[in-house]
GROMACS .gro file of C-alpha atoms in nm:
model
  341
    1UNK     CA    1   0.000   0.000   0.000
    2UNK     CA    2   0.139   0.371  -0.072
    3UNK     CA    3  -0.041   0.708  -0.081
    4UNK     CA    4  -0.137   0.821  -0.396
    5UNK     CA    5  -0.166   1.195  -0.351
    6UNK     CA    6  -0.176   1.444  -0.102
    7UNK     CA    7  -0.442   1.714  -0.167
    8UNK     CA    8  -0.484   2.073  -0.072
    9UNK     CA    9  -0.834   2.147   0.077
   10UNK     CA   10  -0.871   2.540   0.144
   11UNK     CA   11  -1.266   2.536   0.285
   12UNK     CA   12  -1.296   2.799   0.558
   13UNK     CA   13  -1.168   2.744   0.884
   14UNK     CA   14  -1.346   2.880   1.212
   15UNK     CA   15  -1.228   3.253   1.266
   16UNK     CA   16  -1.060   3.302   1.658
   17UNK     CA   17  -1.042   3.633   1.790
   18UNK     CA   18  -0.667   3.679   1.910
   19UNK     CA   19  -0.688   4.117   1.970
   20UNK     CA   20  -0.359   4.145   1.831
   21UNK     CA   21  -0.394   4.404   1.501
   22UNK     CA   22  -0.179   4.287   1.313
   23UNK     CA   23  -0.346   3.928   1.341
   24UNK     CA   24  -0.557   3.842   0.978
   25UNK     CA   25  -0.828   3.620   0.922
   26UNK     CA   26  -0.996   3.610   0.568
   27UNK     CA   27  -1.324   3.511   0.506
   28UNK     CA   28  -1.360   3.423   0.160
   29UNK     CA   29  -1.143   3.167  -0.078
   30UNK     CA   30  -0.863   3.455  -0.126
   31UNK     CA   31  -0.497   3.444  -0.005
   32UNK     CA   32  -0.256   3.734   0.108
   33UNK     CA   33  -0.004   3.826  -0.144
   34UNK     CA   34   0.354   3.858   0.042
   35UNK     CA   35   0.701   3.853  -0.103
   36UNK     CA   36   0.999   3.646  -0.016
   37UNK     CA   37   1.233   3.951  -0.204
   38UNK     CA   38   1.245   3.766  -0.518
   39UNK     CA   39   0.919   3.631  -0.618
   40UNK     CA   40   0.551   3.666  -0.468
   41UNK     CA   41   0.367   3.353  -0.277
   42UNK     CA   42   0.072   3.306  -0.148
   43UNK     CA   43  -0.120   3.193   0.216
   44UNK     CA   44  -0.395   3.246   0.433
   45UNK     CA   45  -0.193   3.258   0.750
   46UNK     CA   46  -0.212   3.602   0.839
   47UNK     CA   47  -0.017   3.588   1.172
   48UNK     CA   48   0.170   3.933   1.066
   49UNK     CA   49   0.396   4.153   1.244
   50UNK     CA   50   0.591   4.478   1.229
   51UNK     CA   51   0.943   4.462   1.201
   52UNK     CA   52   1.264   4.698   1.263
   53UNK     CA   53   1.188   4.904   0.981
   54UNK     CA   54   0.832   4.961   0.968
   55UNK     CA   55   0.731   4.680   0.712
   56UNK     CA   56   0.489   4.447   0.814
   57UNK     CA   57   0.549   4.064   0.743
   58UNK     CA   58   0.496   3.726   0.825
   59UNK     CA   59   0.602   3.605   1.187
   60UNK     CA   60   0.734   3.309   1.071
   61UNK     CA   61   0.986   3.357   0.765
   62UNK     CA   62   0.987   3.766   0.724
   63UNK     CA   63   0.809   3.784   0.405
   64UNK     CA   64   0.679   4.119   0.313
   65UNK     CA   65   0.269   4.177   0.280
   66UNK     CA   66   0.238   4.338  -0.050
   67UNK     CA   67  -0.058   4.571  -0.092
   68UNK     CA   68  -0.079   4.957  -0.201
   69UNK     CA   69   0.094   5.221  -0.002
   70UNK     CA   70  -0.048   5.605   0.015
   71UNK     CA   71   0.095   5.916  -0.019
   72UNK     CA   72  -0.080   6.203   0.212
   73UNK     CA   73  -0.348   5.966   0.197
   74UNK     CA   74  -0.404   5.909  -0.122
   75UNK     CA   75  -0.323   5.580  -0.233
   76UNK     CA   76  -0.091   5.529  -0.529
   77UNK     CA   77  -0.172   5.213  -0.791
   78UNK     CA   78   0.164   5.050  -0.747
   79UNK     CA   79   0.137   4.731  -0.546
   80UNK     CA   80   0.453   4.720  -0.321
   81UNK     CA   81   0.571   4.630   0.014
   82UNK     CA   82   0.362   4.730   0.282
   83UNK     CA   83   0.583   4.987   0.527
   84UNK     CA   84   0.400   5.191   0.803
   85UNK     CA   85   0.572   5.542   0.800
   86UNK     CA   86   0.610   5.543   1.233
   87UNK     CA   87   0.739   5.901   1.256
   88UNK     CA   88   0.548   6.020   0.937
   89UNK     CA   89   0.391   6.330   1.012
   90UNK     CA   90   0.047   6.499   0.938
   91UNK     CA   91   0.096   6.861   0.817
   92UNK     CA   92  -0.045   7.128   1.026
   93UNK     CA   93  -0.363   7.269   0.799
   94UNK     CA   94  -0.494   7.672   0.845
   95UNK     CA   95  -0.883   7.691   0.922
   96UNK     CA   96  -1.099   7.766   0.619
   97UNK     CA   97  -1.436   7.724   0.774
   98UNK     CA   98  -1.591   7.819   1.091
   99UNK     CA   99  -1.961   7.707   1.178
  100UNK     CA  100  -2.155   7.884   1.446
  101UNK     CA  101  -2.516   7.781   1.607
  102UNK     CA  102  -2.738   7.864   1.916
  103UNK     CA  103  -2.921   8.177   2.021
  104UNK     CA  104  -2.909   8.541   2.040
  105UNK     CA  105  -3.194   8.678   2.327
  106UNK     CA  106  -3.496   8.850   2.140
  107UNK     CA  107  -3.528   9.027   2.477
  108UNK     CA  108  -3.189   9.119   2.519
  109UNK     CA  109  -3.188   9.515   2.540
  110UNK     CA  110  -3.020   9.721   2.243
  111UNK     CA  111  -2.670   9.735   2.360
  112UNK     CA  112  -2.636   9.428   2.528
  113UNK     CA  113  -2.295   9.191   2.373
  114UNK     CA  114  -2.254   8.820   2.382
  115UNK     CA  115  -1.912   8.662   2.282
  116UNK     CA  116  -1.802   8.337   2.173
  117UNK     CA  117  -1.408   8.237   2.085
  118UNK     CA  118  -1.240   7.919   1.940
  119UNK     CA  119  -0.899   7.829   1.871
  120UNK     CA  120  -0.804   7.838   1.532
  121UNK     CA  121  -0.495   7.729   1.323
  122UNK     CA  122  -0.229   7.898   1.072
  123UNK     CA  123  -0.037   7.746   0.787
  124UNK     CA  124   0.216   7.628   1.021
  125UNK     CA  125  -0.033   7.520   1.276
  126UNK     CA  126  -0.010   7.786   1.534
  127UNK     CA  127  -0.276   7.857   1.723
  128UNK     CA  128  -0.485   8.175   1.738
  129UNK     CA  129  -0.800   8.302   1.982
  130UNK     CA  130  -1.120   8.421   1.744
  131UNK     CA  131  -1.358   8.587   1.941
  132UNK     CA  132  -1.664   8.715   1.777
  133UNK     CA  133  -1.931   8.945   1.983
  134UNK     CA  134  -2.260   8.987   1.916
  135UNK     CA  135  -2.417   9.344   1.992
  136UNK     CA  136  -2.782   9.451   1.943
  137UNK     CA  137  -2.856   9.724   1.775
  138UNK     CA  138  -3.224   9.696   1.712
  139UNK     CA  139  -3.489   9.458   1.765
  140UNK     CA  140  -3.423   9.211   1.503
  141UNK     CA  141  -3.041   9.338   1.405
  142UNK     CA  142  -2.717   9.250   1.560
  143UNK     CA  143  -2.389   9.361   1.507
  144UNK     CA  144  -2.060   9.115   1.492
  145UNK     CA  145  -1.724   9.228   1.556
  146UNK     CA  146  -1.413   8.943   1.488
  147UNK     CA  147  -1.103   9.008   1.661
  148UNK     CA  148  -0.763   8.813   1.675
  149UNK     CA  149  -0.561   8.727   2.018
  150UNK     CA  150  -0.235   8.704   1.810
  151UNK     CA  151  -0.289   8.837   1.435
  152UNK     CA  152  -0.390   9.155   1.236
  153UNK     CA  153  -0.738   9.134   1.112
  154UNK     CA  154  -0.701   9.159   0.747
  155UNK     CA  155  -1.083   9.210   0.582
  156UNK     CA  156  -1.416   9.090   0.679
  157UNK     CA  157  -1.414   9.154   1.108
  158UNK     CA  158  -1.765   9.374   1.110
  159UNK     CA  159  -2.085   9.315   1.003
  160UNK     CA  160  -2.466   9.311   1.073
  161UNK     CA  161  -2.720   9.004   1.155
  162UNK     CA  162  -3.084   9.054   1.088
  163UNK     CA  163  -3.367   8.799   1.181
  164UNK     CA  164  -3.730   8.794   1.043
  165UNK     CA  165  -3.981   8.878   1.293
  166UNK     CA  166  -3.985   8.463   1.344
  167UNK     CA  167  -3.612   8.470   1.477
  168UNK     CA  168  -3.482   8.305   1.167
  169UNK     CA  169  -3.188   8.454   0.990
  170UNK     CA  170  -3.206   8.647   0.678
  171UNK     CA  171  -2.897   8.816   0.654
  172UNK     CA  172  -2.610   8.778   0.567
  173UNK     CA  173  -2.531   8.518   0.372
  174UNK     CA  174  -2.370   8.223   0.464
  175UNK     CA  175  -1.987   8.197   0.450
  176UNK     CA  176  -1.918   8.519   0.488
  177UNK     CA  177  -1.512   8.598   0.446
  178UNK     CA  178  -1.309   8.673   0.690
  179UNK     CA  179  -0.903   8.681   0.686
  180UNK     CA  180  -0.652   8.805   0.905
  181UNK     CA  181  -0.240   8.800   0.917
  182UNK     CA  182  -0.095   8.560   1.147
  183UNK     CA  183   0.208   8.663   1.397
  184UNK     CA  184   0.382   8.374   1.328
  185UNK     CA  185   0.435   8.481   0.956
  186UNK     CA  186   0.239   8.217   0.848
  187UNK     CA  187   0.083   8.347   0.500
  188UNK     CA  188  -0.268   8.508   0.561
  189UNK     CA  189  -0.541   8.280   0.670
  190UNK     CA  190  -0.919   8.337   0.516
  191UNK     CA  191  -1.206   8.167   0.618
  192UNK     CA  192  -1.576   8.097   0.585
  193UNK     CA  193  -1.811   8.228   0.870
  194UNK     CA  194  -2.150   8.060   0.857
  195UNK     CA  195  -2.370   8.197   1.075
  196UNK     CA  196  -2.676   7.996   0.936
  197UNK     CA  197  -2.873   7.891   0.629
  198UNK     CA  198  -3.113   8.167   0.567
  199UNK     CA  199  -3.450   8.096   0.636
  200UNK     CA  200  -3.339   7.832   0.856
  201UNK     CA  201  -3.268   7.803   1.238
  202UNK     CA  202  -2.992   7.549   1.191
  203UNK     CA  203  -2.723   7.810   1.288
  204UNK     CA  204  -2.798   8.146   1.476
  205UNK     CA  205  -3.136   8.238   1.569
  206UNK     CA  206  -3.329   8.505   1.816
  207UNK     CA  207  -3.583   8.374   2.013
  208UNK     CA  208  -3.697   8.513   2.342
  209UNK     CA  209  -3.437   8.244   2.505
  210UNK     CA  210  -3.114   8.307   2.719
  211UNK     CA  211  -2.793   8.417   2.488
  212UNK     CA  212  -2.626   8.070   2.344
  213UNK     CA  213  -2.417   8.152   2.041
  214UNK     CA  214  -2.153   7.953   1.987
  215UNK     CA  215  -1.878   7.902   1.719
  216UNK     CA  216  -1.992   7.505   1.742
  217UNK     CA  217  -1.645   7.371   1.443
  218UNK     CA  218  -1.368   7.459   1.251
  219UNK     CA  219  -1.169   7.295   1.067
  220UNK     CA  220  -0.769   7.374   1.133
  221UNK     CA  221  -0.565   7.119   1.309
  222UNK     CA  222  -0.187   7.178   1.425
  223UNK     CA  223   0.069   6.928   1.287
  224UNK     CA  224   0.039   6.606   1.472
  225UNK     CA  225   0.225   6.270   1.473
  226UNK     CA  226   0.134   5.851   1.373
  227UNK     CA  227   0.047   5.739   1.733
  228UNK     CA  228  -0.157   5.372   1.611
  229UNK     CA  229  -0.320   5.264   1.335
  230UNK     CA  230  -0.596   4.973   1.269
  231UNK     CA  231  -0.705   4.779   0.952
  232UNK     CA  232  -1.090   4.719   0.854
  233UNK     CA  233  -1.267   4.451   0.665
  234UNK     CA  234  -1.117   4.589   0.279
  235UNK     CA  235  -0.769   4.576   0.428
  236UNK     CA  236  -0.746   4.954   0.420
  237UNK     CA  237  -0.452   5.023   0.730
  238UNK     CA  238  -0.575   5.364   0.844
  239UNK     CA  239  -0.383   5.587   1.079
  240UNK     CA  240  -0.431   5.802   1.363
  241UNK     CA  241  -0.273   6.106   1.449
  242UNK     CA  242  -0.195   6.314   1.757
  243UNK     CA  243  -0.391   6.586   1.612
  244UNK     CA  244  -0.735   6.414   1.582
  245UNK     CA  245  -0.639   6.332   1.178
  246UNK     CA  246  -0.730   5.986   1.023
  247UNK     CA  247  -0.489   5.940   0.646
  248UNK     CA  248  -0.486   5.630   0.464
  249UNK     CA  249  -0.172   5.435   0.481
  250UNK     CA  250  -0.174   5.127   0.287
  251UNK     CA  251  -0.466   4.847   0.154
  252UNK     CA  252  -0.350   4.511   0.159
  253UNK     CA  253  -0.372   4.304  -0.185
  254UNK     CA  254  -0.577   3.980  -0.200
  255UNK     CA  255  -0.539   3.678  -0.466
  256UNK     CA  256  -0.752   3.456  -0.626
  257UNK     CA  257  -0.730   3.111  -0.833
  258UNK     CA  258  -0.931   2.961  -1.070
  259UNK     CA  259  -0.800   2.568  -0.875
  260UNK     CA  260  -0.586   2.697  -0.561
  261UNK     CA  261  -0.585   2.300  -0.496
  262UNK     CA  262  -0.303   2.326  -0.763
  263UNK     CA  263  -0.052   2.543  -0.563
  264UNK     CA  264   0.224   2.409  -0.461
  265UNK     CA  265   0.385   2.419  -0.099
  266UNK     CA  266   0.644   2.587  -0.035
  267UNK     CA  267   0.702   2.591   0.363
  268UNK     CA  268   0.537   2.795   0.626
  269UNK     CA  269   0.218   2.784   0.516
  270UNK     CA  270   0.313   2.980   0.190
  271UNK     CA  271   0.235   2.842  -0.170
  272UNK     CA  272   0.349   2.951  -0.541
  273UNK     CA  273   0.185   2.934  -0.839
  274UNK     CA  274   0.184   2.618  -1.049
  275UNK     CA  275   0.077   2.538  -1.413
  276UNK     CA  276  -0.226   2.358  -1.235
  277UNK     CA  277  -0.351   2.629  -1.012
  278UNK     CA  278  -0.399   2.916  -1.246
  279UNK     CA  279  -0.210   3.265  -1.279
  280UNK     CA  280  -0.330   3.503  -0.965
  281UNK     CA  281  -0.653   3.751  -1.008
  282UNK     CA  282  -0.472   4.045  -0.784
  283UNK     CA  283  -0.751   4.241  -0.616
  284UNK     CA  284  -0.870   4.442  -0.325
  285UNK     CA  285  -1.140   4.351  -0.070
  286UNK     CA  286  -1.490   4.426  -0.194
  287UNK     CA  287  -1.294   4.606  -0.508
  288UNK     CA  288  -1.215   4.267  -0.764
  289UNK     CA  289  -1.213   4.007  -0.506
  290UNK     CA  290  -1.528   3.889  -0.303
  291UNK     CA  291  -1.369   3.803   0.020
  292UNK     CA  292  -1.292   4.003   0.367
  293UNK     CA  293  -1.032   4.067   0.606
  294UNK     CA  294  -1.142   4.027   0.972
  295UNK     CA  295  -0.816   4.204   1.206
  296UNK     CA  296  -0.729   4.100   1.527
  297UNK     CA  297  -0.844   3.740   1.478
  298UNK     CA  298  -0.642   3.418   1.292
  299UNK     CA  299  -0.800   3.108   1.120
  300UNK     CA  300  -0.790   2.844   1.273
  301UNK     CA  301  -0.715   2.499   1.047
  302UNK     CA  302  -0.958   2.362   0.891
  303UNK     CA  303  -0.951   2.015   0.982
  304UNK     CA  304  -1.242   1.849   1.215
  305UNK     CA  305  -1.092   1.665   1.439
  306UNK     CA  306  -1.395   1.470   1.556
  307UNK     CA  307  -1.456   1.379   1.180
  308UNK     CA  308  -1.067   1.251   1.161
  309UNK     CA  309  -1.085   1.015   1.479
  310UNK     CA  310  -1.383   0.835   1.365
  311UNK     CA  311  -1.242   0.814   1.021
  312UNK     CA  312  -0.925   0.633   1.185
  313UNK     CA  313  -1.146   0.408   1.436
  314UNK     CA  314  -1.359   0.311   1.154
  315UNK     CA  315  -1.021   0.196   0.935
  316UNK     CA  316  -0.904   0.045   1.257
  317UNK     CA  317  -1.209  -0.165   1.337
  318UNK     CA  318  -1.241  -0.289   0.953
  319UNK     CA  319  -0.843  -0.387   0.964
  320UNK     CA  320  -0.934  -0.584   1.291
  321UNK     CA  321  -1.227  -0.774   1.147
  322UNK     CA  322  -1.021  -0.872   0.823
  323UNK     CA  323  -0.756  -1.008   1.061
  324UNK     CA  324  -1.019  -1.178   1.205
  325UNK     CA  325  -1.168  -1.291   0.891
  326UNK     CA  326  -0.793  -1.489   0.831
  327UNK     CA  327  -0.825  -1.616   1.170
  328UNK     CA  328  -1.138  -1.781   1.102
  329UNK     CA  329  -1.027  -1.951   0.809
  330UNK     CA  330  -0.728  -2.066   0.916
  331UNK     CA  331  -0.896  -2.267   1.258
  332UNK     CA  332  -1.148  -2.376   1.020
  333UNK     CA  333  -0.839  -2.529   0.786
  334UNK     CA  334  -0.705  -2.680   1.126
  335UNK     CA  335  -1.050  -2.823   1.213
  336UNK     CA  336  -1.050  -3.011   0.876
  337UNK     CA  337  -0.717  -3.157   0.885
  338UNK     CA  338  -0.768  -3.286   1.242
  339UNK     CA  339  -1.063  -3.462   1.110
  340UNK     CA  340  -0.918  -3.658   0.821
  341UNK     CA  341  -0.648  -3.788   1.074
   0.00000   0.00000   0.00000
């Protein structure tokens, strides 16, 4: 007797949740793409790591996970080694839009001010105090004033609110301009006040109600550095800043095969490509290839266990009742040549 073929079965095995991130299960009949420095292989053992230098690889032989890296976050179409930039930087970015919402007293008397300030962010991600106050003027007008902790206002730091005698706002528009000249020579920032949609009460309003007005946003950060990074179910790896930013830094590449029974082994629970299994479909999750990536969990092998055992009893218990069969036959042989004598 002699075994006639060993075959490759890759159904699913049962997903277990390990919390590590770097840990990849796929669901789906895909395999990660990594590279050995010469050549590309293939396997759905996605115990990865990060090494020395940033890359991430396999934990047992080093091989690089290829996928698409991104540049600012954008990502480029060049499918390389996957290298988290630890240390990479996100650029400081000037505010260009400042939102404001709540109330302004309908029963405040003409002369009363309210004021409001936020932080907001040059070029080079310096910070600077905006303080807008509110002071009424009439019974359905208010007028703003903008001023600047540590910058020259520039254009656009007065102007006039007026409601409709409902409290909504009709003037003035929304986004109004506004720039001033930062003391850190940073060039000149301009932004977008909006106090409201006109007609609307989504932003300022004047209703016989305490003073709330608010600058609620803006959109300026300072420059802030990689501090961890996770990957979701498309194998996008997605970093987070110090500064509250989220870039792109890499999507991991998937491959599929028309027979992926016809790979051939190659050690650590890698494979390359053979005549039998097909040339590699390269593709993303849910962009080209059908399968997912579940991180922080492994799959686990995909042999039952409890199936296996009773396949071995069974081939024990029909080897023992053959030997028994040979038994028999040879007493009954005995039996007969005991009786002739």
């Amino acid at each position: 007797m002699n075994i006639g073929s060993i075959d490759l079965l890759f159904t699913q095995g049962n997903i277990q949740s390990t919390g590590v991130t770097t840990d990849l299960a796929i669901q789906g009949d895909s395999f990660f793409v990594v590279s050995d420095g010469t050549k590309d292989v293939y396997t759905r053992s996605g115990n990865f790591q990060i090494d020395a230098n940033g890359r991430m690889v396999a934990s047992t032989n080093g091989n690089i996970v290829q996928g698409k890296v991104a540049i600012d976050g954008v990502l480029t179409d060049t499918i390389t080694d996957i290298t988290l930039p630890f240390g990479q930087k996100a650029p400081a970015r000037a505010t260009e839009n400042i939102g404001l919402a709540g109330n302004l007293d309908a029963e405040s008397l003409v002369g009363d001010t309210r004021e409001t300030t936020i932080t907001v962010f040059d070029a080079m991600g310096a910070r600077d105090e905006a303080t807008i106050s509110f002071t009424k003027t009439g019974g359905t007008t208010w007028d703003y004033a903008i001023t600047m902790a540590n910058g020259a206002v520039a254009s656009g730091d007065t102007g006039t609110l007026t409601f409709d005698n409902q409290g909504r706002l009709t003037t003035p528009l929304p986004a109004t301009p506004f720039a001033y000249t930062p003391a850190s020579g940073a060039a000149t920032v301009s932004m977008a006040i909006d106090f409201g949609t006109v007609g609307e009460v989504s932003g300022l309003s004047q209703f016989a109600a305490p003073s709330t007005a608010v600058i609620k946003e803006q959109d300026g950060y300072t420059m802030g550095d990689l501090e961890r990074f996770s990957i979701d179910q498309n194998g996008l790896v997605t970093g987070a800043f110090t500064n509250g930013v989220t870039l792109t830094l890499a999507q991991m590449t998937l491959a599929d095969f028309n027979n992926p029974a016809g790979l051939i082994r190659s050690g650590d629970n890698m494979y390359t490509v053979s005549s039998n299994s097909g040339t590699p479909v390269l593709g993303f999750a849910d962009e080209g290839s059908q399968s997912k990536i579940t991180s922080g969990a492994l799959e686990m092998s995909n042999v039952d266990l409890a199936q296996e055992f009773t396949a071995m009893i069974t081939a024990q218990r029909g080897f023992q009742s053959n030997a028994r069969v040979i038994t028999t036959s040879d007493e009954m042989l005995q039996e007969i040549v005991t009786l002739k004598r």
